[in-house]
Short mmCIF file of C-alpha atoms in Angstrom, two decimals:
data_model
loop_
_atom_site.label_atom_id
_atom_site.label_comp_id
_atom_site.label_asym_id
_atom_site.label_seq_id
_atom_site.Cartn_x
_atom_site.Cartn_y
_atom_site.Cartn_z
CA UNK D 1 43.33 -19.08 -2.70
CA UNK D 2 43.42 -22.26 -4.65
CA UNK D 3 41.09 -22.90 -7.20
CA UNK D 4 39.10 -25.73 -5.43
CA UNK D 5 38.64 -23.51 -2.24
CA UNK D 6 37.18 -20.88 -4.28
CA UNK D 7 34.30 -22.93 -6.45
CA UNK D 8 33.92 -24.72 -2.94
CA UNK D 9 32.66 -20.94 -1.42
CA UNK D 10 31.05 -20.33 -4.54
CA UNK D 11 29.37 -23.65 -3.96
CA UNK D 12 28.59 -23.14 -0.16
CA UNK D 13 27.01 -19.35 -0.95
CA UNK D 14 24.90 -20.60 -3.54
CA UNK D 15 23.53 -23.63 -1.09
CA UNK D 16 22.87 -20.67 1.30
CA UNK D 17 21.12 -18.30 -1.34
CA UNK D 18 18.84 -21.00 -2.42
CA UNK D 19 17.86 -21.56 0.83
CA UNK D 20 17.32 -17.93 2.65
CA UNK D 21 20.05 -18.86 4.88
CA UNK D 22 22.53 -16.73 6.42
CA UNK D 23 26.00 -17.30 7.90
CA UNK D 24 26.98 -14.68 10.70
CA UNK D 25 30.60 -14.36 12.42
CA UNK D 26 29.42 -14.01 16.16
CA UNK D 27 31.58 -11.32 18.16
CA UNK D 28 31.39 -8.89 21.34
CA UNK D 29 33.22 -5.24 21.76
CA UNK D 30 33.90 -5.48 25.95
CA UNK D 31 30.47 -6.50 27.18
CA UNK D 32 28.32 -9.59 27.58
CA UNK D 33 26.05 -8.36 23.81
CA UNK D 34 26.58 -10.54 21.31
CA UNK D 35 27.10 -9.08 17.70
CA UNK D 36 26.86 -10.75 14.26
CA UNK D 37 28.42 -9.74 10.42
CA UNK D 38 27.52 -11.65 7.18
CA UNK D 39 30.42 -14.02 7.05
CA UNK D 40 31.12 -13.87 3.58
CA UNK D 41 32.41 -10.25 4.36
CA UNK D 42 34.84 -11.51 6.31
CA UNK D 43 38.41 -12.46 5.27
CA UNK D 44 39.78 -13.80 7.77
CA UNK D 45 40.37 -12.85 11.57
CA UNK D 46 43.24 -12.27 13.19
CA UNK D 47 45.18 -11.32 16.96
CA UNK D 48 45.52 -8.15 17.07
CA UNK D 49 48.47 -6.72 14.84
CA UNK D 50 50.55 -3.65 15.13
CA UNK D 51 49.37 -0.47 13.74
CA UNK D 52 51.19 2.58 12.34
CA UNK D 53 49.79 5.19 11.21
CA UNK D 54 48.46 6.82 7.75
CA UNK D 55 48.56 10.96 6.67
CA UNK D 56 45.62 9.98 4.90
CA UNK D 57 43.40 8.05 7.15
CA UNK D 58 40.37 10.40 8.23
CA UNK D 59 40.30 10.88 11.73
CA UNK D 60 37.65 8.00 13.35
CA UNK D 61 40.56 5.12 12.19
CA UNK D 62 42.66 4.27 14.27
CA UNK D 63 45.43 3.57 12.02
CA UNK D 64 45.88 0.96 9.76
CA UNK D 65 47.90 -2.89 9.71
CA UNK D 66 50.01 -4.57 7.03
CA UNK D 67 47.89 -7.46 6.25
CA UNK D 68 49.71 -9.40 3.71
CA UNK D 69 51.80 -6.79 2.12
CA UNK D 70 48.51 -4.72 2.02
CA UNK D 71 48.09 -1.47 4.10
CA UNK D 72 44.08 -2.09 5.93
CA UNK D 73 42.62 0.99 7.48
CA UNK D 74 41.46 0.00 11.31
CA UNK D 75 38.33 0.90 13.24
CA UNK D 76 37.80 0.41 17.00
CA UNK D 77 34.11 -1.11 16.35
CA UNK D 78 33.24 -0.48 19.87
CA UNK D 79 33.82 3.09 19.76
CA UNK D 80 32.57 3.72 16.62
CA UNK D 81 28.80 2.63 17.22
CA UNK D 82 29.09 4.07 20.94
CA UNK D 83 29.59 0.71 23.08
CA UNK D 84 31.23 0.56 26.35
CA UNK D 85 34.81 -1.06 25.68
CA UNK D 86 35.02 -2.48 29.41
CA UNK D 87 37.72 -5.37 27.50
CA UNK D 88 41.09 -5.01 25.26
CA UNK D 89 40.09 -5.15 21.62
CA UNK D 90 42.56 -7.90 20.78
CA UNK D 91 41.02 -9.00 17.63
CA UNK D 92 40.99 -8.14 14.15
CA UNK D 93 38.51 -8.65 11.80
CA UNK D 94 38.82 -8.07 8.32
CA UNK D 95 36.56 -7.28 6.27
CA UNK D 96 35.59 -7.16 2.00
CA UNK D 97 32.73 -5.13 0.89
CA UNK D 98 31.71 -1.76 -0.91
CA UNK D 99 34.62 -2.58 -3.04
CA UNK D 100 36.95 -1.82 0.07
CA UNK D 101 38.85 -3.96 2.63
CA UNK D 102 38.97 -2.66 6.11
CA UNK D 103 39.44 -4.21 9.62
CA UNK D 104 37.17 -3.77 12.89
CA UNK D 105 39.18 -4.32 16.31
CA UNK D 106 37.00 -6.94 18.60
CA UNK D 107 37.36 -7.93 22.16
CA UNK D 108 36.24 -11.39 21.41
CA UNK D 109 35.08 -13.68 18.40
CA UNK D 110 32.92 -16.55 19.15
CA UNK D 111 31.85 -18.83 16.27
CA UNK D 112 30.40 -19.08 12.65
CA UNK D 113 26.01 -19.56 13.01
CA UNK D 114 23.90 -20.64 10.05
CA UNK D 115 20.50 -18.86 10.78
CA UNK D 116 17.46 -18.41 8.62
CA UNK D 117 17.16 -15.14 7.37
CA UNK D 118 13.04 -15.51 8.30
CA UNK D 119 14.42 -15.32 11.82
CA UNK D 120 15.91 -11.85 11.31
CA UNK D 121 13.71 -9.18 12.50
CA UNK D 122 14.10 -5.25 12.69
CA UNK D 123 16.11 -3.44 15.40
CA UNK D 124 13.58 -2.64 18.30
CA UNK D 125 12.71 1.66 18.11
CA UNK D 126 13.35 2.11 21.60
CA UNK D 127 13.77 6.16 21.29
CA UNK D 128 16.96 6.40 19.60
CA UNK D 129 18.25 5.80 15.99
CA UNK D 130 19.28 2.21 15.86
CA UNK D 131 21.13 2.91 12.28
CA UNK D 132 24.10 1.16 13.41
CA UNK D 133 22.14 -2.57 13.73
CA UNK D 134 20.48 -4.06 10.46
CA UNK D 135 18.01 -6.73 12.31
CA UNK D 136 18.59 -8.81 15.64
CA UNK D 137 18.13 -12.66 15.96
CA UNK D 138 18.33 -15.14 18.74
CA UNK D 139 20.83 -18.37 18.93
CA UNK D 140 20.42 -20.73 21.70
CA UNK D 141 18.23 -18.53 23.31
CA UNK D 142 21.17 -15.62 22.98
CA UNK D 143 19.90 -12.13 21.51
CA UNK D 144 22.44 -11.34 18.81
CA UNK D 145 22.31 -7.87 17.03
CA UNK D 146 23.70 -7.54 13.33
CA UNK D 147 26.16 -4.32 12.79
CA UNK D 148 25.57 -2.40 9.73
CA UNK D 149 28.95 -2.17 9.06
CA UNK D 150 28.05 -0.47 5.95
CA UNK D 151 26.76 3.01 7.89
CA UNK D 152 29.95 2.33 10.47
CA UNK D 153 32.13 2.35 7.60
CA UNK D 154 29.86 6.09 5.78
CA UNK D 155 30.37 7.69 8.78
CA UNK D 156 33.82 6.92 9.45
CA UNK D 157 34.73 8.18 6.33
CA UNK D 158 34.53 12.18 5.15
CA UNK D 159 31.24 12.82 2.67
CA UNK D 160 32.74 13.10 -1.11
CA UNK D 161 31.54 15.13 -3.35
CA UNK D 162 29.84 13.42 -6.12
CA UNK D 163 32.23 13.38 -9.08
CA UNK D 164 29.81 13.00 -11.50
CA UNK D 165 27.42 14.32 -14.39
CA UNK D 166 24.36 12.16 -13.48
CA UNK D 167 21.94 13.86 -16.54
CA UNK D 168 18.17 13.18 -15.95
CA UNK D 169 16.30 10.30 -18.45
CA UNK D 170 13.59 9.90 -20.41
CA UNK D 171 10.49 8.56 -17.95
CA UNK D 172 10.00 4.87 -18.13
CA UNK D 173 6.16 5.25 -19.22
CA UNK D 174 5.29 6.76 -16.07
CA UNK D 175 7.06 4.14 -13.86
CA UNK D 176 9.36 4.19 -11.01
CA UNK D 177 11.28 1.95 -9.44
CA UNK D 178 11.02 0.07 -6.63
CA UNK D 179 13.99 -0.07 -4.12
CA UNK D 180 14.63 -2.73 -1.38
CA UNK D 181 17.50 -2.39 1.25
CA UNK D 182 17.41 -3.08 4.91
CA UNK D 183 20.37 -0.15 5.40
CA UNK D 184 19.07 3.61 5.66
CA UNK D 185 22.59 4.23 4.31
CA UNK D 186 22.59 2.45 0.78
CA UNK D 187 18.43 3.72 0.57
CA UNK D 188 19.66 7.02 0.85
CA UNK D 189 22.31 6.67 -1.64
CA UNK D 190 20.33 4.90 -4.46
CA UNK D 191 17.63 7.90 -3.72
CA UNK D 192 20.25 10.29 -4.28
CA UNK D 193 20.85 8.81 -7.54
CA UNK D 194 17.05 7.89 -8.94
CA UNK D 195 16.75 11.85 -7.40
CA UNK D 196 19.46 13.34 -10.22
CA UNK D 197 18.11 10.97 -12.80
CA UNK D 198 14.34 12.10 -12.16
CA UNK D 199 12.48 8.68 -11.07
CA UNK D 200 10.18 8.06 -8.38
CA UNK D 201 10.51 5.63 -5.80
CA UNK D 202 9.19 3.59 -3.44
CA UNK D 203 11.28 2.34 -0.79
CA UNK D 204 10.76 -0.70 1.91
CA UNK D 205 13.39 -2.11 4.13
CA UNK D 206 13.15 -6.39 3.56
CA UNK D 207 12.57 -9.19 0.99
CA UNK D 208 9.34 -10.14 2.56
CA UNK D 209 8.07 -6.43 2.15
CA UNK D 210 8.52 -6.20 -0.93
CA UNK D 211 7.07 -9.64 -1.97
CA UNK D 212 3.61 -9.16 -0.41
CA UNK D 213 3.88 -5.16 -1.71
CA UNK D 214 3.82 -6.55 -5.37
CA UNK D 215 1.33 -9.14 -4.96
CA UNK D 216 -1.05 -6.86 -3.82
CA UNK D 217 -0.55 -4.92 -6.42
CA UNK D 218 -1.33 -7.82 -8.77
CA UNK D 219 -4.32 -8.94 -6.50
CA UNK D 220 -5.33 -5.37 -7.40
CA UNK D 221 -5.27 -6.03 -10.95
CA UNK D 222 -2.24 -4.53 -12.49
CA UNK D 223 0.90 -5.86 -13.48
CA UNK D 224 3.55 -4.76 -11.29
CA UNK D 225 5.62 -4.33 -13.89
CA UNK D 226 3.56 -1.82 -15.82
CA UNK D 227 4.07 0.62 -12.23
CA UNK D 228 7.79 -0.20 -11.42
CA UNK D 229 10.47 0.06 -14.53
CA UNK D 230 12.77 -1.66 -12.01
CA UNK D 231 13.38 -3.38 -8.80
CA UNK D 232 16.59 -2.66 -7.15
CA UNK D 233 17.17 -5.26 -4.25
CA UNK D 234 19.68 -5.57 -1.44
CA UNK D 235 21.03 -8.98 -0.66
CA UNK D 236 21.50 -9.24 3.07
CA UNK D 237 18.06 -8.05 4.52
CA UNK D 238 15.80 -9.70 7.57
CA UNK D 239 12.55 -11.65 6.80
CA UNK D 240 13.36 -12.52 3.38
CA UNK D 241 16.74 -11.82 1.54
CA UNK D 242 17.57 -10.32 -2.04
CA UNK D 243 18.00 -13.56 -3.39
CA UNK D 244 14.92 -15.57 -1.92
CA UNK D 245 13.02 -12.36 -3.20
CA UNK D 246 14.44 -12.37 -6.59
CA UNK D 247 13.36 -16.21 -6.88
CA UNK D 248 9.69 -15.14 -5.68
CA UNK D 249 9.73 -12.95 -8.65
CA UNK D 250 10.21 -15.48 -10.81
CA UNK D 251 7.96 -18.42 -10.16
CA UNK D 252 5.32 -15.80 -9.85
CA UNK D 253 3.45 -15.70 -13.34
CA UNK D 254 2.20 -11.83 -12.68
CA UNK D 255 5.56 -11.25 -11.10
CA UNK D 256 7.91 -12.66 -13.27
CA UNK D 257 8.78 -9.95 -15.96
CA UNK D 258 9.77 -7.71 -13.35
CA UNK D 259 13.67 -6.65 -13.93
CA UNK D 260 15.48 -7.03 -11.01
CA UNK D 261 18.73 -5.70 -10.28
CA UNK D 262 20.59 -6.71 -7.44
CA UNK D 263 22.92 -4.08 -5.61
CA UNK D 264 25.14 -5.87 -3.47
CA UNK D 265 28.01 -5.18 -1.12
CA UNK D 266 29.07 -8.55 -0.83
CA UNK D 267 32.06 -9.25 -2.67
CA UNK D 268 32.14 -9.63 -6.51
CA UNK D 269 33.76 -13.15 -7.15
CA UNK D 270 30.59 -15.07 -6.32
CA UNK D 271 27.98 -12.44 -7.76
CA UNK D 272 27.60 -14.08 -11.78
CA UNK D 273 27.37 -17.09 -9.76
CA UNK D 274 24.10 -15.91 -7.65
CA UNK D 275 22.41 -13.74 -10.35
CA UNK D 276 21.94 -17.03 -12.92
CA UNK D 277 21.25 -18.98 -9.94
CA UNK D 278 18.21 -17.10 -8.82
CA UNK D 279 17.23 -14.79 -12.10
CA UNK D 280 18.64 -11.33 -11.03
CA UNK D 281 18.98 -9.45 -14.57
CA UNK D 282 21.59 -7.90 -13.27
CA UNK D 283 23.91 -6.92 -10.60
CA UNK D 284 25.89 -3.95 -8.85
CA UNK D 285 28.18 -4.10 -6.12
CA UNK D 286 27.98 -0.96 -3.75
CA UNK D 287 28.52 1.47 -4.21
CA UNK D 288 29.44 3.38 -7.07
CA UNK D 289 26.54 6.32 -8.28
CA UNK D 290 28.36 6.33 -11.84
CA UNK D 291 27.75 2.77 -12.32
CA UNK D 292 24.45 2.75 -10.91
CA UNK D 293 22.95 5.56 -12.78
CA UNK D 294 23.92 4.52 -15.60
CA UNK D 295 22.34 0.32 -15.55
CA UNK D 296 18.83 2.09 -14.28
CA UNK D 297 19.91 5.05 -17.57
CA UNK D 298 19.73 1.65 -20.01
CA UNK D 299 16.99 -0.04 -18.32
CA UNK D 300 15.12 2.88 -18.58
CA UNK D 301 16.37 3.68 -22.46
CA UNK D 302 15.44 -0.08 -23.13
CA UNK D 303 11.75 0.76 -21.86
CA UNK D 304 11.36 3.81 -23.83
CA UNK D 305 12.76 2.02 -27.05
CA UNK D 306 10.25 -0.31 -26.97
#
């Protein structure tokens, strides 16, 4: 990609950011639903392309296509979150984030949406698990659901082991840290780590949640950062996303010292970009525990220095 096109999406993802915007790829798997992914996961989409086959590849892929001289691991997207595929998958969309690039077969791809991110709202509970769908939105009238292709993606793949030594820290003066993510997946994981590490946590699911959380604490009285050592945010989330919350933070005078770290799966190029354009302190992209445990290890450290 040439230079120009790159500070151009640089350009257009910061507009969005500022703005608590969000750009969705519009697709269906074989029936009349209409489906939605961030669409600065998305590389590019393309008809349908051979696939051969991988020893490697665990057992839910399909196989995998050379995408420009690069071997992609495939998933059937309709089978994999338990849809009807009543029509020929004939598209492929490929995808960046969790440091990984994989492709999701389609039946159809509609169009690129700009939404506001106020309009997201949770999956309906309607009796069953919806952990495949982040939030669901409406366009024209048209109910669109958003795949979490990050638990599509965990559960395709075979559980590793963790690989390692994650040694427990010095408590932050009694704090914890607070931890906001719309996926159950990526809460789970960044539990799993605060867990080994020895931290408490509180945990709620959107940017909006999390706003009017710590200004009640600080209608209460205290200074949320004196009760949360940290605040580990999502990006993509309904009602309010990572970076709308992170701006909050900071025009908010009993808000504002809060350290916020944002954990992101989107991918990397643009992220130095987006954390000195809304005040982030810092950022990860998903998901590696190593590299996780150790930023909250030297947040805490700095706390306990001081």
């Amino acid at each position: 990609m040439a230079r120009n096109q790159l500070l151009d999406r640089i350009d257009q993802r910061i507009r969005l950011a500022g703005h608590n915007r969000l750009a969705l790829l519009l697709f269906r798997l074989g029936g009349r639903q209409v489906f939605g992914v961030n669409v600065f996961k998305v590389q590019e989409v393309l008809l349908r392309p051979p696939l051969f086959t991988l020893p490697q590849l665990p057992p839910g892929f399909l196989g995998a296509a050379d995408i420009r001289g690069r071997s992609v691991p495939v998933l059937d997207l309709a089978a994999a979150i338990g849809q009807p595929g009543e029509v020929a998958a004939n598209y492929l969309v490929v995808t960046e984030f969790n440091r990984t690039v994989q492709g999701f077969l389609v039946s159809a791809v509609d169009r690129i949406v700009n939404i506001a991110v106020e309009d997201v709202k949770p999956p309906p509970e309607l009796g069953s698990d919806p952990h495949y769908l982040t939030g669901v939105t409406r366009y024209h009238d048209e109910l669109i659901q958003l795949v979490d292709v990050e638990s599509v993606l965990a559960e395709a793949l075979p559980a590793q082991q963790a690989s390692v030594s994650i040694l427990p820290v010095a408590q932050g003066g009694g704090r914890e840290v607070l931890v906001v993510d719309d996926s159950r997946v990526a809460r789970n994981q960044i539990r799993s780590v605060l867990d080994q590490l020895g931290l408490g946590c509180t945990q709620l699911s959107d940017g909006r949640q999390a706003l009017e959380h710590l200004k009640q604490i600080a209608a209460g009285g205290q200074r949320p950062s004196q009760r949360y050592a940290m605040v580990i945010s999502d990006i993509e989330m309904p009602a309010m996303d990572g970076y709308t919350l992170t701006s909050e933070i900071r025009r908010d005078p009993m808000l504002n010292d809060l350290y916020v770290l944002l954990h992101t799966s989107l991918s990397g190029v643009f992220n130095q970009a987006m954390v000195e354009r809304v005040g982030a302190d810092d950022f990860v992209p998903k998901y590696s525990q190593q590299e996780l445990a150790e930023r909250i290890t030297a947040r805490i450290s700095e706390i306990t220095s001081n």
